[in-house]
Short mmCIF file of C-alpha atoms (C1' of nucleotides) in Angstrom, two decimals:
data_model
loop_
_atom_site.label_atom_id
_atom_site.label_comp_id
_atom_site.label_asym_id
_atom_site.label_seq_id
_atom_site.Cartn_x
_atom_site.Cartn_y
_atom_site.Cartn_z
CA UNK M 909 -60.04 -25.45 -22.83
CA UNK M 910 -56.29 -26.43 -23.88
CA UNK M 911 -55.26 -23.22 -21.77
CA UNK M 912 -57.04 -24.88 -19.05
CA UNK M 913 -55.24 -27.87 -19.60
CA UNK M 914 -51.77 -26.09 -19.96
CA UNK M 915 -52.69 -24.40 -16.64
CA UNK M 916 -53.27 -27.99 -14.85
CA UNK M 917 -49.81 -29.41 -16.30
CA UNK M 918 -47.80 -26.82 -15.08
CA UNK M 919 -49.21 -26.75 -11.55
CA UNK M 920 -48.49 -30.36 -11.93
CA UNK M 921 -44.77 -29.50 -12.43
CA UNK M 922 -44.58 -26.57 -9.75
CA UNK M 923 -45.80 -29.13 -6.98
CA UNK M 924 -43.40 -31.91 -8.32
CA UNK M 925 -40.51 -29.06 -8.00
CA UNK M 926 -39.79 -29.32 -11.53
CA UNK M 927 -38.67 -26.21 -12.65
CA UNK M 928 -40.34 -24.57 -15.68
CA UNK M 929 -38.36 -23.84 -18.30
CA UNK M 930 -39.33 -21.80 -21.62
CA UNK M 931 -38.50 -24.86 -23.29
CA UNK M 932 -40.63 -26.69 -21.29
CA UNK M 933 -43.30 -24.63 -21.65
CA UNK M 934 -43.21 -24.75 -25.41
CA UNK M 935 -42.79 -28.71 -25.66
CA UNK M 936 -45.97 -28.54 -23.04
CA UNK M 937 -48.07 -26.14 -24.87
CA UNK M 938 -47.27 -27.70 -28.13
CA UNK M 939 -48.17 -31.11 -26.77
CA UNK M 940 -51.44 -30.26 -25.64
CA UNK M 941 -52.65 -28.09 -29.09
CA UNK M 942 -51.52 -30.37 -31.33
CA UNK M 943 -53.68 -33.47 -32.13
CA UNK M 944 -51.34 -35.30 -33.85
CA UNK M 945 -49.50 -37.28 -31.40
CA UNK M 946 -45.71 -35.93 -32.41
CA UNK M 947 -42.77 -37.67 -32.53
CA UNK M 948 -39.74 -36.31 -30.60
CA UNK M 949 -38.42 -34.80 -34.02
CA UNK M 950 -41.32 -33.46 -35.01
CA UNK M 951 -41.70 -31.22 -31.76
CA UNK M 952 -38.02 -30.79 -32.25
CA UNK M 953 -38.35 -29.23 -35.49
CA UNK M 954 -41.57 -27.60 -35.01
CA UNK M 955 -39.90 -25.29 -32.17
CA UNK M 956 -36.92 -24.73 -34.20
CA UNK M 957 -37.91 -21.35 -34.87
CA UNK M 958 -38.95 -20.26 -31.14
CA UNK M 959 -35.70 -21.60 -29.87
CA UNK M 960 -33.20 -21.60 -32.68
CA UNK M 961 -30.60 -23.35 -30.65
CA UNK M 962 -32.25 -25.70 -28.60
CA UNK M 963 -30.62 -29.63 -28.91
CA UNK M 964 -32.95 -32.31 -29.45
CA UNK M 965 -31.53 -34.43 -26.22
CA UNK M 966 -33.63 -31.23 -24.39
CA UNK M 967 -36.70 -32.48 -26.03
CA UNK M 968 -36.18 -36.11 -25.33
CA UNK M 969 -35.12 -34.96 -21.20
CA UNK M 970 -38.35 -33.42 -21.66
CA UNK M 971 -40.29 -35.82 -22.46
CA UNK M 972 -39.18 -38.45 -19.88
CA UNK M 973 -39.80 -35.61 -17.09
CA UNK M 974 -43.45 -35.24 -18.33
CA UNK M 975 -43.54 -39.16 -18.45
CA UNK M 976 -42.67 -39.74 -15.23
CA UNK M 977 -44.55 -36.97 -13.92
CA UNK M 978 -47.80 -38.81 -15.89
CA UNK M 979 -48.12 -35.40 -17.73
CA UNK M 980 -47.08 -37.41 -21.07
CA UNK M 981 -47.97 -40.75 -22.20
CA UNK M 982 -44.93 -42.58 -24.82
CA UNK M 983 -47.17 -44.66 -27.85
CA UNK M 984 -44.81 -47.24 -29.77
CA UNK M 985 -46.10 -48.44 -32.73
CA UNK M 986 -44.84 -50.28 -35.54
CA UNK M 987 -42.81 -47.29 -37.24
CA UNK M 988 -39.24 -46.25 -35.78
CA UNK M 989 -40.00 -43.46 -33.40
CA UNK M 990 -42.09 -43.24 -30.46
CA UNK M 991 -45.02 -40.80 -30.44
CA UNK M 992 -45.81 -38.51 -27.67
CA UNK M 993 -49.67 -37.98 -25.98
CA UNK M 994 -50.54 -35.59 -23.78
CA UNK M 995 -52.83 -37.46 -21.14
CA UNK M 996 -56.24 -35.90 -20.34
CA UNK M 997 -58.82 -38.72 -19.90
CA UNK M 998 -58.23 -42.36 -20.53
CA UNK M 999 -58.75 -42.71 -24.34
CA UNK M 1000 -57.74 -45.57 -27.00
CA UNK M 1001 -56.22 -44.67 -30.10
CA UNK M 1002 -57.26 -45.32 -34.32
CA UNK M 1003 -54.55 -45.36 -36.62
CA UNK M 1004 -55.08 -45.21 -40.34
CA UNK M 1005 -52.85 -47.97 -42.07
CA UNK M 1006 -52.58 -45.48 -45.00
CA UNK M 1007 -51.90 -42.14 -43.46
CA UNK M 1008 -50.59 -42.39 -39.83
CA UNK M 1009 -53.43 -40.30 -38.67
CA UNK M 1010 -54.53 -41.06 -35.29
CA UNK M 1011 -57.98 -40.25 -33.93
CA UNK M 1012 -58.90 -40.72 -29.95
CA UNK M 1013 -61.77 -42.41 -28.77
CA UNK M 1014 -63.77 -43.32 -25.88
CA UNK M 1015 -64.89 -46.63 -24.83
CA UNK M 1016 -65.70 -47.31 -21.56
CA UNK M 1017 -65.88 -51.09 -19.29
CA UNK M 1018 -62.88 -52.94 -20.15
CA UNK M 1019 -62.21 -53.20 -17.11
CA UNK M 1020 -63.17 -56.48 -17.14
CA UNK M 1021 -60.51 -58.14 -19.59
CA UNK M 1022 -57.76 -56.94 -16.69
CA UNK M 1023 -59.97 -59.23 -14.45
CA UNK M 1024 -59.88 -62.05 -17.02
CA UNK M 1025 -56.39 -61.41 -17.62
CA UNK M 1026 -55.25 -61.40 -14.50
CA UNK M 1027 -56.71 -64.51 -13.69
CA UNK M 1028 -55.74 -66.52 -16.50
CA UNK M 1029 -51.90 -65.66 -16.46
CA UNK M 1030 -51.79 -65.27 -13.10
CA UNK M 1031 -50.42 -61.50 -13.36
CA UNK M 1032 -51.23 -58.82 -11.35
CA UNK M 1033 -52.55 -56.13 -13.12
CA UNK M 1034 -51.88 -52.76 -14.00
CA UNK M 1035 -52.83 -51.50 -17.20
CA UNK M 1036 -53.64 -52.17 -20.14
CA UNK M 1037 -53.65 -50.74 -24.19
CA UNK M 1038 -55.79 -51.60 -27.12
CA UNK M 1039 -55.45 -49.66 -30.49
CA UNK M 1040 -57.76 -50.24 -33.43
CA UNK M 1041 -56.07 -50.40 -36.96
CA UNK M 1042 -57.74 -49.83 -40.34
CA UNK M 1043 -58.15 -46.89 -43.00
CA UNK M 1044 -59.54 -43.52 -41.75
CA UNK M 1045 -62.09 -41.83 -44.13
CA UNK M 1046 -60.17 -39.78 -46.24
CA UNK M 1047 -57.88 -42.75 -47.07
CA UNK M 1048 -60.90 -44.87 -48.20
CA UNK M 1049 -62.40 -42.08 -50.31
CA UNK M 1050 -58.97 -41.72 -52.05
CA UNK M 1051 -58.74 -45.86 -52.33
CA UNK M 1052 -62.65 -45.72 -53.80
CA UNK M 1053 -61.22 -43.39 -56.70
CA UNK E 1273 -48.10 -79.92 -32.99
CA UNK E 1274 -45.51 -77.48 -33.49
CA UNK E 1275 -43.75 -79.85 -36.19
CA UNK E 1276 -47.47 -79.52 -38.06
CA UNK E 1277 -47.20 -75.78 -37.65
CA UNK E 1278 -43.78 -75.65 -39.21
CA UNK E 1279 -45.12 -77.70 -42.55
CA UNK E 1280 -47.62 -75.90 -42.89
CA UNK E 1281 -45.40 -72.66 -42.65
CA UNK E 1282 -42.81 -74.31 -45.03
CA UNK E 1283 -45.99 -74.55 -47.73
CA UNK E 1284 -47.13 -71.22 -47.26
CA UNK E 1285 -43.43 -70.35 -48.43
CA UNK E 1286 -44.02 -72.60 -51.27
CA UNK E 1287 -46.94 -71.09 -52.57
CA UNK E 1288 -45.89 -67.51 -52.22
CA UNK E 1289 -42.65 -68.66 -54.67
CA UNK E 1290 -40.16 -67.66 -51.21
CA UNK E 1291 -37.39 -69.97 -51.22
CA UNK E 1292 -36.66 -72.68 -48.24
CA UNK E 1293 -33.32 -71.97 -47.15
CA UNK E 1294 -31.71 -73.71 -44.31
CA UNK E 1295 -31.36 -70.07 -42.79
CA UNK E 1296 -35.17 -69.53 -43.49
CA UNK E 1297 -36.03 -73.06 -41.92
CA UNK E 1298 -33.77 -72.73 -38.72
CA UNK E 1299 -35.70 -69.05 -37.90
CA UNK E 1300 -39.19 -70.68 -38.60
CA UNK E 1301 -38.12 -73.26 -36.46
CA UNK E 1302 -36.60 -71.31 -33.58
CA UNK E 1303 -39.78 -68.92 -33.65
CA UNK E 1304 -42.40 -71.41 -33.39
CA UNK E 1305 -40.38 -73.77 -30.52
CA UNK E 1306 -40.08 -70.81 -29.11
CA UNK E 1307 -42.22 -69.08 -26.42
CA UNK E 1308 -40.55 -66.27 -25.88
CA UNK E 1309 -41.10 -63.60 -28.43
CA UNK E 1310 -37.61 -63.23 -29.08
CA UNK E 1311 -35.76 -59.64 -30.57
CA UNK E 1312 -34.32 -60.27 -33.80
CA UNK E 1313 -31.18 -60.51 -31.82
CA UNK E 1314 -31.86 -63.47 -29.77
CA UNK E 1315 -32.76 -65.07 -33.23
CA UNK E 1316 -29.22 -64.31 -34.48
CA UNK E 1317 -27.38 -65.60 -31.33
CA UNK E 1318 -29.61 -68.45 -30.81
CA UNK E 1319 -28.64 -69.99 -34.06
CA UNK E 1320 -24.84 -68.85 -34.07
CA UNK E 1321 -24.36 -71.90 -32.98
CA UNK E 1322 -25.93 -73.85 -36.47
CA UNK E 1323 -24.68 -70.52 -38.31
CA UNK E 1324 -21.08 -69.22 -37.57
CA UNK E 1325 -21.10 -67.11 -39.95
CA UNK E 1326 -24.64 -66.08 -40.54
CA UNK E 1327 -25.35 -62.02 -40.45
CA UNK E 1328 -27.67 -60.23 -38.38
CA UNK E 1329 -29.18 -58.36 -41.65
CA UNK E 1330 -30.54 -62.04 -42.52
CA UNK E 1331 -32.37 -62.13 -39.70
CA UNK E 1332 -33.76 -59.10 -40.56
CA UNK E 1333 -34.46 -60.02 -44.18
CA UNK E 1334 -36.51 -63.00 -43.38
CA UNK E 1335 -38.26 -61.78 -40.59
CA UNK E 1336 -39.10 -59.12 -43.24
CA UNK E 1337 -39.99 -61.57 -45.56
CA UNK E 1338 -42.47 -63.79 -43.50
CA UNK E 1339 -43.89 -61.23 -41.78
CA UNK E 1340 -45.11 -59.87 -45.44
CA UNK E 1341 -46.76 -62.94 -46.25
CA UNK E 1342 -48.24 -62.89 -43.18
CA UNK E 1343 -46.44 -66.15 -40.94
CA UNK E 1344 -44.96 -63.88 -38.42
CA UNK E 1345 -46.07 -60.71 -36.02
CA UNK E 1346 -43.82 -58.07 -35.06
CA UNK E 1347 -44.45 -56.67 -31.48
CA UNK E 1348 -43.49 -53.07 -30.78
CA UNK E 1349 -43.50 -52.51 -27.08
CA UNK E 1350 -41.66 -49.39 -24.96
CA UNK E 1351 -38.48 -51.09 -25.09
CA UNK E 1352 -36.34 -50.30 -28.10
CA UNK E 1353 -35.74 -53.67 -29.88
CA UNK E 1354 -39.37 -55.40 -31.65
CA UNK E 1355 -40.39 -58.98 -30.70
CA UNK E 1356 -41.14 -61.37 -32.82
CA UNK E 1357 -44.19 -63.64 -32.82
CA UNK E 1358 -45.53 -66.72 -35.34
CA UNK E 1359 -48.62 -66.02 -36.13
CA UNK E 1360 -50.90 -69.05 -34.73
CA UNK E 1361 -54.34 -68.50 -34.06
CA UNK E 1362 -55.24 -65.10 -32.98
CA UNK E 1363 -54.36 -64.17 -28.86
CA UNK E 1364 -53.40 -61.30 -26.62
CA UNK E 1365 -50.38 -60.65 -24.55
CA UNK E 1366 -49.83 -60.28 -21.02
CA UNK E 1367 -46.89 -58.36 -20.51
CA UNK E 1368 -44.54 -58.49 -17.12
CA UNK E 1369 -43.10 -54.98 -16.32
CA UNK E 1370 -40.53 -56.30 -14.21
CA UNK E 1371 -38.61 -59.02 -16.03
CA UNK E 1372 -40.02 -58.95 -19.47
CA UNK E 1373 -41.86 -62.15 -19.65
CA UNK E 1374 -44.83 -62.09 -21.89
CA UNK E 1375 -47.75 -65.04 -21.91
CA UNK E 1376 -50.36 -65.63 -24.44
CA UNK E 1377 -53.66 -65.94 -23.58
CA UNK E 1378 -57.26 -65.95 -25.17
CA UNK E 1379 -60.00 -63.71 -24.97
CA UNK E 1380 -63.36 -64.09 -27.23
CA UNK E 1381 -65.74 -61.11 -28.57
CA UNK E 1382 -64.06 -58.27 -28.88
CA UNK E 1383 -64.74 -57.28 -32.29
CA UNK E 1384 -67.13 -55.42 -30.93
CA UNK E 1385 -65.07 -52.86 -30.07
CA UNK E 1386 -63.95 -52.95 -33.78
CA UNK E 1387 -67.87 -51.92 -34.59
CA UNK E 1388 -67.56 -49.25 -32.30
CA UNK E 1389 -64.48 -47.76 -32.83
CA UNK E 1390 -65.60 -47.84 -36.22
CA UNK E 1391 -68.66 -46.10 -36.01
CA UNK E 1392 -66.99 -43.31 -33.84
CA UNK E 1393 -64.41 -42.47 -35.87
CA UNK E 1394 -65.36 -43.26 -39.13
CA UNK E 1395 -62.30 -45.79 -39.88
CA UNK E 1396 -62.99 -48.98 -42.03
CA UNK E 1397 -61.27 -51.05 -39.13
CA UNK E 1398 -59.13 -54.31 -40.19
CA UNK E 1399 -58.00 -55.26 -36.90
CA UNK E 1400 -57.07 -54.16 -33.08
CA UNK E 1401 -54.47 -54.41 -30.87
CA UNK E 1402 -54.22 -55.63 -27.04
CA UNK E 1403 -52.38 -55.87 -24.46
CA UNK E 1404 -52.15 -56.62 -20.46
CA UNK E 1405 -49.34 -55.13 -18.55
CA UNK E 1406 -48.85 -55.82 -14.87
CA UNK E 1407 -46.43 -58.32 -12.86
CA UNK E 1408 -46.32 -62.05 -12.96
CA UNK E 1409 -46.66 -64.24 -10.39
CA UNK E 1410 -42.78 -64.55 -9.92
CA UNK E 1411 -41.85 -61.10 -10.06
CA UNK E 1412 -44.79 -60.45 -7.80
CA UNK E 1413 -43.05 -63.45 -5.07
CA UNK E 1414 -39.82 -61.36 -5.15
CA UNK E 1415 -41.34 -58.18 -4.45
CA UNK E 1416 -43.02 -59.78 -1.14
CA UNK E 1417 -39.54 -60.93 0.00
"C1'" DT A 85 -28.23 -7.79 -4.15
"C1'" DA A 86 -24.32 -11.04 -4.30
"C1'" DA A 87 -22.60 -15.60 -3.55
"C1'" DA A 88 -23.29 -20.35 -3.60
"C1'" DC A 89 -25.62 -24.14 -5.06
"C1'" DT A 90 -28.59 -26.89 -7.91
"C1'" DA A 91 -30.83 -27.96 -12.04
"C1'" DA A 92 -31.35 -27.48 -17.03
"C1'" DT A 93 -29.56 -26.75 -21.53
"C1'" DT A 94 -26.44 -27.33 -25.16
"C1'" DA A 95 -23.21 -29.60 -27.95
"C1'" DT A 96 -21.31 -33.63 -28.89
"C1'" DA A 97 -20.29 -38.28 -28.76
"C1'" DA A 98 -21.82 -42.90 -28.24
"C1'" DA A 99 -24.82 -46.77 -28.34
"C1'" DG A 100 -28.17 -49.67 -30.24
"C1'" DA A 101 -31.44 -51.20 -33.72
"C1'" DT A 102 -32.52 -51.45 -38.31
"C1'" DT A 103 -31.86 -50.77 -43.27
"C1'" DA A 104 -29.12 -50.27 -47.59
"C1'" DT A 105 -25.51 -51.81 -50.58
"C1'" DT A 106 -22.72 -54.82 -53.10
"C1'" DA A 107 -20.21 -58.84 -54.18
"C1'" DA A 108 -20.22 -63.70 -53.63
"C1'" DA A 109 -22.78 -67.88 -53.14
"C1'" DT A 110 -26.69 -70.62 -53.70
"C1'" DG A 111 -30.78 -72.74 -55.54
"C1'" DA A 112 -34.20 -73.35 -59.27
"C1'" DT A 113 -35.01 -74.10 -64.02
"C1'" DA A 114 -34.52 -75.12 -68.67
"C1'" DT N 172 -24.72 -78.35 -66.91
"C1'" DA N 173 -25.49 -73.41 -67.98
"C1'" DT N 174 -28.16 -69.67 -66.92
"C1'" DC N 175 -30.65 -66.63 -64.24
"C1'" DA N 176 -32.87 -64.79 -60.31
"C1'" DT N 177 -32.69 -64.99 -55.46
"C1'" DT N 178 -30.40 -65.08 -51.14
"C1'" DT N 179 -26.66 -64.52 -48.13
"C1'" DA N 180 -22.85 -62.26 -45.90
"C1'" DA N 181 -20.11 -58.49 -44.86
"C1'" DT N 182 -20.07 -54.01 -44.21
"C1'" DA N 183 -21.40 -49.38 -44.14
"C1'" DA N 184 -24.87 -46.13 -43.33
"C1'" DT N 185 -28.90 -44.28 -41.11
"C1'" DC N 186 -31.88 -43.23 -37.57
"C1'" DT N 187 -33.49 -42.93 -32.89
"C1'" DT N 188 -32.28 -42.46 -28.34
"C1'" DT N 189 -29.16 -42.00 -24.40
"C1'" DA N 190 -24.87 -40.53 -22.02
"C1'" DT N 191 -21.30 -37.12 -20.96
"C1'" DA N 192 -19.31 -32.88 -19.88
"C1'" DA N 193 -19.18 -28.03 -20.00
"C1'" DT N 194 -21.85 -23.93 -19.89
"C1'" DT N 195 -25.77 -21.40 -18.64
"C1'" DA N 196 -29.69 -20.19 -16.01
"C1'" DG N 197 -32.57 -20.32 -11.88
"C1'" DT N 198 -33.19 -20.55 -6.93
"C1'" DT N 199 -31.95 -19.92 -2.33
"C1'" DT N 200 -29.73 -17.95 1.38
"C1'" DA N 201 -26.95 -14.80 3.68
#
DNA sequence: TAAACTAATTATAAAGATTATTAAATGATA
DNA sequence: TATCATTTAATAATCTTTATAATTAGTTTA
């Protein structure tokens, strides 16, 4: 499954003639099995030990190749640092208030609102991004106590 | 209007025991006259003028400060610095990728997606977030040239 | 395979946004 | 007015991200 998807981004990279690094290969593969949505220091520090002298401005070059090759999706939130989000299907994100955990989900026809939009403002159209905030279960178990 | 919105922010103050200083009542001001979801640092220059010698980390108190009791939004977007938004009655954003400009507008019944989200991922859901991102009607005029 | 060229990495510095700190000033209250 | 807590201003510090320059590695071509 996630070697499937590794296999797909790096095709992705060969045709776009970006060359494959090992350290692109790690940020990639790391990318795709985590679920947590990383932060640029986070995958920094989690490949510390593969590549003991790797800088972090190799992560962030990194991650604006992927982005612009529409490998990697950038999430801001409220907090400091981005997030990073390896794209598969079009999903929306949860985030727990309490923890930071963030859970995808699937919602499909909302389509719709970029029609409204669009013709209301006047914009044309390109994308848009809904999150839903609240308090995952764990969190509200812990609150109950 | 916007003079009723600005009492009724100066009694919310009030009641939560934060003090009215002219600082305070000059970035209330500015925010809701405003339409442009300004950075913290188009606060701080805007009222130079009023303030010579008022410091950016005041800014950054107060917005602090009202957005805890709840009067103003902060906006996280891709770019690096946050927006910030008086919180009127509850609307979406439409987003210009070109020059920046963001517009309000409305859009009923989405809590639905709340219910859903919810019962997919098991969060207790307090709210969602949404936005539009395309080009406005401007931007999309100079492009044709 | 070696030489030449291009791209990527590293190390470091720099920039920009935000927060922390501390002393001085201000406003509320008795 | 005297007192006390809050707020401001000035500044330093922190943190994230980007820019720069030198080195290294990879690719291509002869």
């Amino acid at each position: 499954m996630s070697t499937s998807h590794l296999k797909e981004a790096l095709d992705t990279l060969k045709q776009t003639g970006v060359r494959i690094t090992p350290q692109r290969h790690a940020i990639l593969e790391y990318l795709i099995n985590s679920m947590t949505h990383p932060t640029a220091d986070e995958i920094y520090k989690a490949l510390e030990g593969k590549f003991p002298n790797m800088s972090v401005a190799t992560v962030y070059n990194n991650l604006r190749v992927f982005r612009e090759v529409g490998l990697v999706k950038e999430l801001t939130y409220g907090d400091s640092s981005s997030r990073f989000d390896f794209t598969t299907s079009d999903h929306y994100h949860a985030i727990c208030e309490s923890c930071g955990k963030i859970v995808d989900f699937h919602y499909p026809g909302l389509d719709e609102i970029e029609q409204f939009a669009s013709h209301v403002t006047g914009y044309k159209v390109s994308h848009h991004r809904l999150e839903i905030y609240g308090t995952c279960s764990e969190c509200s178990k812990k609150e109950a106590h």
